[in-house]
Every structure is written in C-alpha cells, then in structure tokens.
Short mmCIF file of C-alpha atoms and ligand atoms in Angstrom, two decimals:
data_model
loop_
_atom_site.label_atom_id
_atom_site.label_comp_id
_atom_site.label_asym_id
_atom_site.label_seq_id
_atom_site.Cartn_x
_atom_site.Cartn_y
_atom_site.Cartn_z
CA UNK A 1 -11.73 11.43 22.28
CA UNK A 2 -12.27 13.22 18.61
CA UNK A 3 -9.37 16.33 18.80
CA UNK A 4 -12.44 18.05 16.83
CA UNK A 5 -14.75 18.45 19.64
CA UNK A 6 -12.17 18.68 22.22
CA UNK A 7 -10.48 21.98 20.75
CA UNK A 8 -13.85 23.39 20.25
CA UNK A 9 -14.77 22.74 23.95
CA UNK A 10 -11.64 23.98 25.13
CA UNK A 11 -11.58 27.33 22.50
CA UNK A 12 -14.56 28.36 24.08
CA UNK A 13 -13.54 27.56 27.85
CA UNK A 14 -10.54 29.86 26.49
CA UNK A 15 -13.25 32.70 25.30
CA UNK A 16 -14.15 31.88 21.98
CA UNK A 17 -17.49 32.92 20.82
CA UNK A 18 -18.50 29.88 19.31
CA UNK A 19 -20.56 29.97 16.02
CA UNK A 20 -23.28 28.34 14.90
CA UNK A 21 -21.53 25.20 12.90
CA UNK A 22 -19.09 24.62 16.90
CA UNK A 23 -22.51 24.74 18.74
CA UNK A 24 -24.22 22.44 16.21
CA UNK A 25 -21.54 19.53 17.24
CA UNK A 26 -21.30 19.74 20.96
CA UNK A 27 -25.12 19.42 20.96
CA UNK A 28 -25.21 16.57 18.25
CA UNK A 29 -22.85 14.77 21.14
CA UNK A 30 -24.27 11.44 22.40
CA UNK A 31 -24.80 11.51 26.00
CA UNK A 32 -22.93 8.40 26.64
CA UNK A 33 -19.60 9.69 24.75
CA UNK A 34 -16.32 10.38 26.58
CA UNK A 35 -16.73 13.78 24.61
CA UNK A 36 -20.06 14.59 26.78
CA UNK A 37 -17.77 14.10 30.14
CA UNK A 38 -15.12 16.27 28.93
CA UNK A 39 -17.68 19.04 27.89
CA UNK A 40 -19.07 18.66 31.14
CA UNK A 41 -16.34 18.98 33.18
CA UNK A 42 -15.40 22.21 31.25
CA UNK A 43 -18.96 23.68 31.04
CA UNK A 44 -18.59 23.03 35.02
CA UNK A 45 -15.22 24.24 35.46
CA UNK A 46 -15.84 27.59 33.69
CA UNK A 47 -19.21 27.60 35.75
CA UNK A 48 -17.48 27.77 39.30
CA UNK A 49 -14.73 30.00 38.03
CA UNK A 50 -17.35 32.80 36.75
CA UNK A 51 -19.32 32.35 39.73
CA UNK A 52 -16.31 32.01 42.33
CA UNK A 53 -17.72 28.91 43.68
CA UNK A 54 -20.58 29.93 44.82
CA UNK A 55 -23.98 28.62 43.16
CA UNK A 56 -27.34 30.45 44.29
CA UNK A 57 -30.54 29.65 44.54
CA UNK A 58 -33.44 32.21 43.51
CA UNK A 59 -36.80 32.42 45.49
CA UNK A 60 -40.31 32.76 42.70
CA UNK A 61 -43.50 33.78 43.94
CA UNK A 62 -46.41 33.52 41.54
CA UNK A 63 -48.64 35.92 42.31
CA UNK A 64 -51.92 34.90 40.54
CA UNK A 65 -53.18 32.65 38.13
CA UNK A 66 -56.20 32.38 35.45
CA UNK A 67 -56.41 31.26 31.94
CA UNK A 68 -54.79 33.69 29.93
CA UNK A 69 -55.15 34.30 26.38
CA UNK A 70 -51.79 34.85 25.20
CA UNK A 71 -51.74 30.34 25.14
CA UNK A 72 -48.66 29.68 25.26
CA UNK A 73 -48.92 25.91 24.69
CA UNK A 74 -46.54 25.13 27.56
CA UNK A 75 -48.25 26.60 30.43
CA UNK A 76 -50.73 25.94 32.63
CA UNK A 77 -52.39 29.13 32.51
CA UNK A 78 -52.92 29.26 28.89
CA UNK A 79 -56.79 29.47 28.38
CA UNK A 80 -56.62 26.92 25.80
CA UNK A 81 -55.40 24.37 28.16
CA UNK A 82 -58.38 24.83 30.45
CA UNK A 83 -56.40 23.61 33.94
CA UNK A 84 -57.32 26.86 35.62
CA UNK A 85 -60.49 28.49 35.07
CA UNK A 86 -61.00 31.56 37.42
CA UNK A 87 -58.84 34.57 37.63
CA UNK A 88 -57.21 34.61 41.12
CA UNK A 89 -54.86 36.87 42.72
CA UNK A 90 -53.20 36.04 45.64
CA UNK A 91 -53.88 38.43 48.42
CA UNK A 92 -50.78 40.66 49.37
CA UNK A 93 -50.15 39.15 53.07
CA UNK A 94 -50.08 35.84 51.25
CA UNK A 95 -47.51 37.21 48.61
CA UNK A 96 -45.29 38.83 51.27
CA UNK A 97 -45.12 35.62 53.57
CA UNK A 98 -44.24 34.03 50.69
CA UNK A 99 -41.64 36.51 49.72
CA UNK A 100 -40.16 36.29 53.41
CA UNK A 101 -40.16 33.00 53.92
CA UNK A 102 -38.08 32.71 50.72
CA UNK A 103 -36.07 35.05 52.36
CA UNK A 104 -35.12 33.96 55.43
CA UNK A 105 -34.47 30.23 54.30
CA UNK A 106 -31.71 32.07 52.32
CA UNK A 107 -33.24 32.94 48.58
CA UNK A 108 -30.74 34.74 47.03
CA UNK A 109 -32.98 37.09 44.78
CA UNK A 110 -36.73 37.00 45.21
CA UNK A 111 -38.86 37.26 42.21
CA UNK A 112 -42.68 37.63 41.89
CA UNK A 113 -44.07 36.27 38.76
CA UNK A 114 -47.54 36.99 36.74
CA UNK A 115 -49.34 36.22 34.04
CA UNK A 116 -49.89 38.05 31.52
CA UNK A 117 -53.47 38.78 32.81
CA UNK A 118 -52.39 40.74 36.07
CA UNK A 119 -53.18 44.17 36.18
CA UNK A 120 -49.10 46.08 35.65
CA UNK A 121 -50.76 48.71 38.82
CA UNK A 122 -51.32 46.21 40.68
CA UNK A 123 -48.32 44.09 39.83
CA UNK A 124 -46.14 47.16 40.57
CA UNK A 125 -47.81 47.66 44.02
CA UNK A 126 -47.36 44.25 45.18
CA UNK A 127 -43.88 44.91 44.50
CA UNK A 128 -43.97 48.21 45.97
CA UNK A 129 -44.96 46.45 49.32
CA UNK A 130 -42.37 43.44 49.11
CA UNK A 131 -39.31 45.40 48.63
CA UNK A 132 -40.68 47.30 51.55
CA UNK A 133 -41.03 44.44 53.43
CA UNK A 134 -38.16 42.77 52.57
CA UNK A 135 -35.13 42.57 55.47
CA UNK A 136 -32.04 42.32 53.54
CA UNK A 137 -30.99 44.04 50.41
CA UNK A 138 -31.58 40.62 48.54
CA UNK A 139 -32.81 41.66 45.11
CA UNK A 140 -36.36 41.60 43.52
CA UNK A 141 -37.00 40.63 40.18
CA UNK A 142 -40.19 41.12 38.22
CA UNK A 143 -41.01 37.55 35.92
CA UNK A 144 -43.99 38.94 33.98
CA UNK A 145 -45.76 39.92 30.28
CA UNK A 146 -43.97 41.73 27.86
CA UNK A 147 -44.11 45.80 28.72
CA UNK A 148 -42.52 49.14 27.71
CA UNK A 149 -39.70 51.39 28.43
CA UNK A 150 -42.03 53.24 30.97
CA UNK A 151 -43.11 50.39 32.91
CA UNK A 152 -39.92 49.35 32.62
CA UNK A 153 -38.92 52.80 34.22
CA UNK A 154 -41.97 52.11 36.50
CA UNK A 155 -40.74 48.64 37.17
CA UNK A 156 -37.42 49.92 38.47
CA UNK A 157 -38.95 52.60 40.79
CA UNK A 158 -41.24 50.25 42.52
CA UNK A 159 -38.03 48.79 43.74
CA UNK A 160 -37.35 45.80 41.24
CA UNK A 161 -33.65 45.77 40.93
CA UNK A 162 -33.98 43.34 37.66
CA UNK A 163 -36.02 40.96 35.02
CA UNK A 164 -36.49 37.41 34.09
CA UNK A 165 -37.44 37.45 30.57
CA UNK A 166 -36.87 34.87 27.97
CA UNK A 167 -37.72 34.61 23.96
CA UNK A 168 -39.33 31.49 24.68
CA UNK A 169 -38.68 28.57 21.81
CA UNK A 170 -41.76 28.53 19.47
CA UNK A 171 -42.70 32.26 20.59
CA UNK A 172 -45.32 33.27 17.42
CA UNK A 173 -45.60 29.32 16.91
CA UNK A 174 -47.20 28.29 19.51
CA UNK A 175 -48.37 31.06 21.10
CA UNK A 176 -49.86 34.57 20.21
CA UNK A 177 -46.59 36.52 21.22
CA UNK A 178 -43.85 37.92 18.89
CA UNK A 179 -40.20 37.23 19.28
CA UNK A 180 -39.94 40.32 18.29
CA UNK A 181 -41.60 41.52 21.72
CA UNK A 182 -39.86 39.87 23.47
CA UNK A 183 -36.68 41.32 22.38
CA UNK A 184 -38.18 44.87 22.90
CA UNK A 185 -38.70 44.24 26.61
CA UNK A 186 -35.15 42.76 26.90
CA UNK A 187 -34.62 46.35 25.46
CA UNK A 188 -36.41 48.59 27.88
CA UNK A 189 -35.01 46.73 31.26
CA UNK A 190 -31.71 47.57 29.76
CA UNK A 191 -32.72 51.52 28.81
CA UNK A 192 -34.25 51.47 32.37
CA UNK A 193 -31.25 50.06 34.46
CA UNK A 194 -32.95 46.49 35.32
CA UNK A 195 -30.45 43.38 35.30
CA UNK A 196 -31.75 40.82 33.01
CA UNK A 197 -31.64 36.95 34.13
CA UNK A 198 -32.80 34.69 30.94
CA UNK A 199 -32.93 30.94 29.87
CA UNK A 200 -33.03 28.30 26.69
CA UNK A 201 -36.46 27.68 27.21
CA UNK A 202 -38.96 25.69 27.61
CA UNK A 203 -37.00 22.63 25.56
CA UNK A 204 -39.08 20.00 24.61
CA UNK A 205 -37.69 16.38 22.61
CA UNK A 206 -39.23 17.93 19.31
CA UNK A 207 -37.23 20.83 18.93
CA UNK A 208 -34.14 21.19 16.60
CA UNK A 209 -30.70 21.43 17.61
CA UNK A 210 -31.15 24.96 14.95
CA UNK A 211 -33.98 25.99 17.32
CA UNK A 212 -32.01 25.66 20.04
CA UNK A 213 -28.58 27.14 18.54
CA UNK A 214 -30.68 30.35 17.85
CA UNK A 215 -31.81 31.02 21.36
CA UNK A 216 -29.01 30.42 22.83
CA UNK A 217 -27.30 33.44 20.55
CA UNK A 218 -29.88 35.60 21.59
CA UNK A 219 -29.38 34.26 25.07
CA UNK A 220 -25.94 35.20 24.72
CA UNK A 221 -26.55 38.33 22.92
CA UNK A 222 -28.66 39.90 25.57
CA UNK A 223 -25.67 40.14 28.28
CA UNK A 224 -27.84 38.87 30.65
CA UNK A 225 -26.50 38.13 34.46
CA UNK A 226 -27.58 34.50 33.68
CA UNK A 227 -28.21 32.32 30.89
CA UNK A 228 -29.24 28.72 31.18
CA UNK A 229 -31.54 25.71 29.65
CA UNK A 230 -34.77 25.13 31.08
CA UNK A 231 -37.30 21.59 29.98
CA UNK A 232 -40.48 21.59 29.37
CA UNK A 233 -42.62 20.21 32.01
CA UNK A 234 -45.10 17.95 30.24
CA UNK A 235 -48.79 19.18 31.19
CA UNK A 236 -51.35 15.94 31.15
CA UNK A 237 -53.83 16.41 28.28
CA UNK A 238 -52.39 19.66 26.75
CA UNK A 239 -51.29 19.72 22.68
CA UNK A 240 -47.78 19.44 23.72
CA UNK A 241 -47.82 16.70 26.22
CA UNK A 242 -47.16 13.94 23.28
CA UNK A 243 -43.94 14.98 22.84
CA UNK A 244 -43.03 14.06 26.20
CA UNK A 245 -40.34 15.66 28.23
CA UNK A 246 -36.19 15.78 27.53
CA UNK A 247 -34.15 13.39 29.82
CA UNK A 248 -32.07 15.18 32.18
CA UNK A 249 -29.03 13.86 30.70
CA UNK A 250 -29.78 15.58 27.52
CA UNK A 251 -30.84 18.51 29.34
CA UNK A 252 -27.00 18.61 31.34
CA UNK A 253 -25.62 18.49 28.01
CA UNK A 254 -28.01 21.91 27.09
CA UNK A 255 -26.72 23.30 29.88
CA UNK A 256 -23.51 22.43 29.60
CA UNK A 257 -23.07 23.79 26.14
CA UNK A 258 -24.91 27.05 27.15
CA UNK A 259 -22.21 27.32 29.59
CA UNK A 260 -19.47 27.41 27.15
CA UNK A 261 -20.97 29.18 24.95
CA UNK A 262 -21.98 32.26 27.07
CA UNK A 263 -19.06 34.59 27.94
CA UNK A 264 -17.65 33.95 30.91
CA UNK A 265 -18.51 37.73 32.10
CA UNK A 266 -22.42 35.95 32.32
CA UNK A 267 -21.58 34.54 36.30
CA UNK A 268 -24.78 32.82 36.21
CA UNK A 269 -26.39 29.70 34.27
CA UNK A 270 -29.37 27.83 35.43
CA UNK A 271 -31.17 25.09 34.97
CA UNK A 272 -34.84 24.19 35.86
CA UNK A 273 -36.57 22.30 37.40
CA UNK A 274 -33.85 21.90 39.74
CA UNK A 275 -31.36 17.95 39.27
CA UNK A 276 -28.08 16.57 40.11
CA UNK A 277 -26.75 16.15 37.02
CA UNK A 278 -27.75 19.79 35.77
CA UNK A 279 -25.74 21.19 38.50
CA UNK A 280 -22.58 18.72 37.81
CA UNK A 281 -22.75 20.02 34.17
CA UNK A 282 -22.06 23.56 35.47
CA UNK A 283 -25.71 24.90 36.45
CA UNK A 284 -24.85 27.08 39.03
CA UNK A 285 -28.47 28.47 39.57
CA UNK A 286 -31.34 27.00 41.00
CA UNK A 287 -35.42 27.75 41.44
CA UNK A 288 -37.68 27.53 44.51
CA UNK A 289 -41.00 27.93 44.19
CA UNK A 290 -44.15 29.02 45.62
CA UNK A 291 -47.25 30.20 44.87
CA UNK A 292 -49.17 29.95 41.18
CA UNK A 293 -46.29 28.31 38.84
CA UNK A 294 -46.77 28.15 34.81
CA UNK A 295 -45.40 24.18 35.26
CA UNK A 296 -47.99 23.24 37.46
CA UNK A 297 -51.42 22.25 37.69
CA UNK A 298 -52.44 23.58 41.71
CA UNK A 299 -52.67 27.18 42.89
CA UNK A 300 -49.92 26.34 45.20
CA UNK A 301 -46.78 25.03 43.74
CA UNK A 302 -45.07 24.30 46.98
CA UNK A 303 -47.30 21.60 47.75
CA UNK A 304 -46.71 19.59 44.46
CA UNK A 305 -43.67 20.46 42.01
CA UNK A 306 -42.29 23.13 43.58
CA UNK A 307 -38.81 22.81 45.06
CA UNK A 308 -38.22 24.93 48.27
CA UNK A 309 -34.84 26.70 49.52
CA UNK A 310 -33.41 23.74 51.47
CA UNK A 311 -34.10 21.03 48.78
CA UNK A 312 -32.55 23.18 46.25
CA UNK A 313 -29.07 23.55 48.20
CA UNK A 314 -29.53 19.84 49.10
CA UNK A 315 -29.32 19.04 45.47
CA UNK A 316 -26.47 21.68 44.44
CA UNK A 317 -24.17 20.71 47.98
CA UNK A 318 -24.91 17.02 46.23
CA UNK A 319 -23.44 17.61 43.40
CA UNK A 320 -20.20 19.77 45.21
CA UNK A 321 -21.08 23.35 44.98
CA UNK A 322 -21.00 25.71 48.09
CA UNK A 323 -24.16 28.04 47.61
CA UNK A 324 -23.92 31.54 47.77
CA UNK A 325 -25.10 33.34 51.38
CA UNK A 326 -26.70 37.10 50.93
CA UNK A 327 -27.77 39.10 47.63
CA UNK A 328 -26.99 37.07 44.49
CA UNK A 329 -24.30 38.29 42.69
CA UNK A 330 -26.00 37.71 39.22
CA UNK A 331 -28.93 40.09 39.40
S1 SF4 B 1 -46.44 31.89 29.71
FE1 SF4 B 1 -47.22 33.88 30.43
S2 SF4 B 1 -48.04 34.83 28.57
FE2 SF4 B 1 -47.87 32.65 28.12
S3 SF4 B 1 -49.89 31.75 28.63
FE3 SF4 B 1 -48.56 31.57 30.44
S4 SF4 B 1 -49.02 33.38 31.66
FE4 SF4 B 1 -49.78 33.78 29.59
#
C-alpha cells in the first residue's frame, strides 16, 4: 500500500482536517486498490466509534408534489422535466399515517418533505399536527425550499426539532437557486435552534472530484449532525439522464472519504438510496420513504423506489451494524 495515502487516511481518522490537495487523492483512489479497503475500513471504523455502534434509519414523508419551477435538473418535480403535471397535496390523515407508520416500524427521526411549491402555512400546519400526533419524542425534521430566520423561528415552534438542507452540486447551474441561499437557510436553522442533517449531493459520473471536494467543505463547515454522499438517481428522458448514474462502489468510496473527512463530533453520515456496500464503507444512516419523493416518478414512492423501515435495517444488520432503537441521536 502507498505510505502516502495511508498516513493521510489515518491523520484524519486521528482528527486531521484534511485539505483540499489530501481529499483530492483519496477520491482519485481506484476502487479496486488495496488503498480503497484500507480507507474503508477506517471511514467505517471512525463511523461506529462516532455513532457508538448504533446506525439509524430516518423515516421521509413527501408531502405533495407538482412541477415546480425552481428545475432543478435532478428531480422529478422540476417543471421542466414534465413527469408530474398537477399540483397535489397529500391530505393530512394520509401524511400522519404515513408519519406513524414510520414510526412505529422504528424510524428514528421523521421528516416531511416539500417542494418548493407548498404553501410554508400550510407546510407548518401539517407539521403542527404530526408532532402532535406523534407517540414518542422521535424527532421531526422539515426537508423543504430555502426560507428565512422567521420561518425558521416558525419552523421550530411548529414543533420541528431540525432541517435537512443541502447546497446541492450544480445549485445556480442547473437550477434557478443560489448557493448562496442555500447557505443562508443553513444560517437561520442555526440562529433558530434547528439541528441541521446535510449530504454530498446529488453526485452524478460527470462531476469533478473539485466539485465534489468543495461540498464536502461546506458539508463539513456547516457542523451538521450528519454529513454524507448521496447519487443521483437517473430520471428516464430528463437532460441529465445521459450521464447515467455513479456505481455504488464509487459511491462507498464518497462516502467513505466524507467520513474521514468530517470531524468525528458529526455522529452521523449517510448514504442514499440505501446499499450494502455504502453501509460497510461507514454509512451509518439510512432513508425510508414514502409518499411524493424528488427520485421518483409515482405519487407514492413506497410502491416503487422507496425503501421502507425493515428493508433499510435488513441492509445495515447485512453489512454488521446494530441500528439504533428510539430518537436518533444525530438530529
Ligand atoms: S429539488 Fe426542490 S426546489 Fe428543486 S425542483 Fe425539486 S422540489 Fe423544486
């Protein structure tokens, strides 16, 4: 093995901060290198000791769906993809079933995603109702547009304990959202007391190893509870779907790397959608979903790519980790 790569891997299982040059080579490794192992084992090693062992699995809930005109080329929803035509939003009982069932088949955090169409009233309602609903003190997270420090404020009242919220890669490229937005919300759920889960994301084959270097600092520099490296999901037909989609090799790699590089004070990386080798690399965080989902092409995820509770922990037990029972311990 080259002593190069080794004594970066290991600096930064020691608590280096890596910088951009260290990152730059453990992503540049070839998959089928004796250097990849090692970083894996590492990346997983420093996984299960920041999380205690215990891997979790988060519950999503999308809670309507439309074309919406912020087109993000990735999703489903964007207008200029034209897979979903009519605005729908899903009527509360639906939402809160949802929520429960997510629940009760042991979701540690529940979140309830929107596009950026929804109505934030009606958004903050919904969760209003859920939290109300809700049996245990598992926490709710709100996945949704970009917004300000007094929704955020407004966010945190209705009873969401956190965010998911990501500078997406190609964010002004292609889509019609800043970066800069983006890091203004990550701003306001701080000023308003919300935990903040992000990702690497949506990685597609096309994207530079520079691309990806400078989300992951901003990953890292947003102290979230969880980092991680998300694919894209490639959606038939769309501008984007030429590229194809990253192997999950390269992927465990991603999120192996993220893993080292994120303090080990961040308990929580994830990886999506939700594979073996992901969670051998040290992806300690999984999705299941229901509802309308941004990857997807149906109103109702859980009867096509969506992942539910059980298959999730089938996957991470697979690949050796015990998964956390009761509120997650990274929102
Ligand atoms: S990712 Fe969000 S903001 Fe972008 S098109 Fe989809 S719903 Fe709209």
């Amino acid at each position: 093995m080259q002593n190069k790569i080794k004594e970066i891997i290991d600096d930064a299982y020691h608590g280096k901060l890596l910088n951009q040059r260290e990152i730059k080579e453990l992503l540049d490794l070839d998959t089928g290198s004796e250097e990849f192992y090692y970083l894996l084992f590492k990346a997983r090693q420093m996984s299960a000791e920041a999380c205690s062992g215990k891997a979790e699995i988060h519950g999503q809930v999308g809670v309507n769906s439309g074309p919406c005109g912020c087109n993000c080329a990735f999703c489903s929803f964007a207008a200029e993809n034209k897979i979903f035509t009519e605005q729908q939003v899903e009527p509360l009982e639906r939402v809160l079933e949802q929520s429960l069932d997510l629940e009760q088949a042991g979701a540690n955090a529940i979140y309830l995603m929107a596009t950026a169409q929804l109505n934030f009233q009606g958004f903050l309602e919904m969760g209003r109702q859920v939290r109300r609903e809700l049996r245990t003190s598992v926490p709710l997270i709100a996945n949704m547009a970009d917004f300000n420090d007094e929704q955020a404020v407004a966010l945190r009242q209705a009873g969401f304990a956190g965010v998911y919220h990501a500078v997406r890669i190609g964010e002004g490229v292609v889509n019609r959202i800043k970066l800069e937005d983006r890091l203004q919300t990550i701003e306001a759920a701080r000023r308003a007391g919300l935990a903040i889960g992000t990702c690497v994301e949506p990685i597609g084959p096309e994207h530079s190893v520079e691309e990806i270097i400078e989300k992951i600092i901003i990953a890292r520099e947003a102290k979230p509870g969880f980092s991680g490296a998300m694919r894209r999901v490639t959606l038939p037909g769309t501008s984007l779907s030429r590229y194809g989609m990253v192997g999950e090799a390269r992927m465990a790699l991603i999120v192996g790397v993220v893993r080292l590089v994120t303090p080990r004070e961040v308990p929580g990386n994830c990886t999506h959608e939700p594979n073996a080798i992901g969670a051998v690399a040290g992806a300690n965080l999984f999705w299941a979903e229901a509802g309308s989902n941004p990857r997807d092409v149906v109103n109702y995820t859980e009867t096509n790519r969506g992942f539910d509770v059980g298959r999730c922990k089938k996957i991470l037990v697979d690949a050796g980790w015990q998964v956390l029972e009761g509120p997650s311990k990274f929102c």
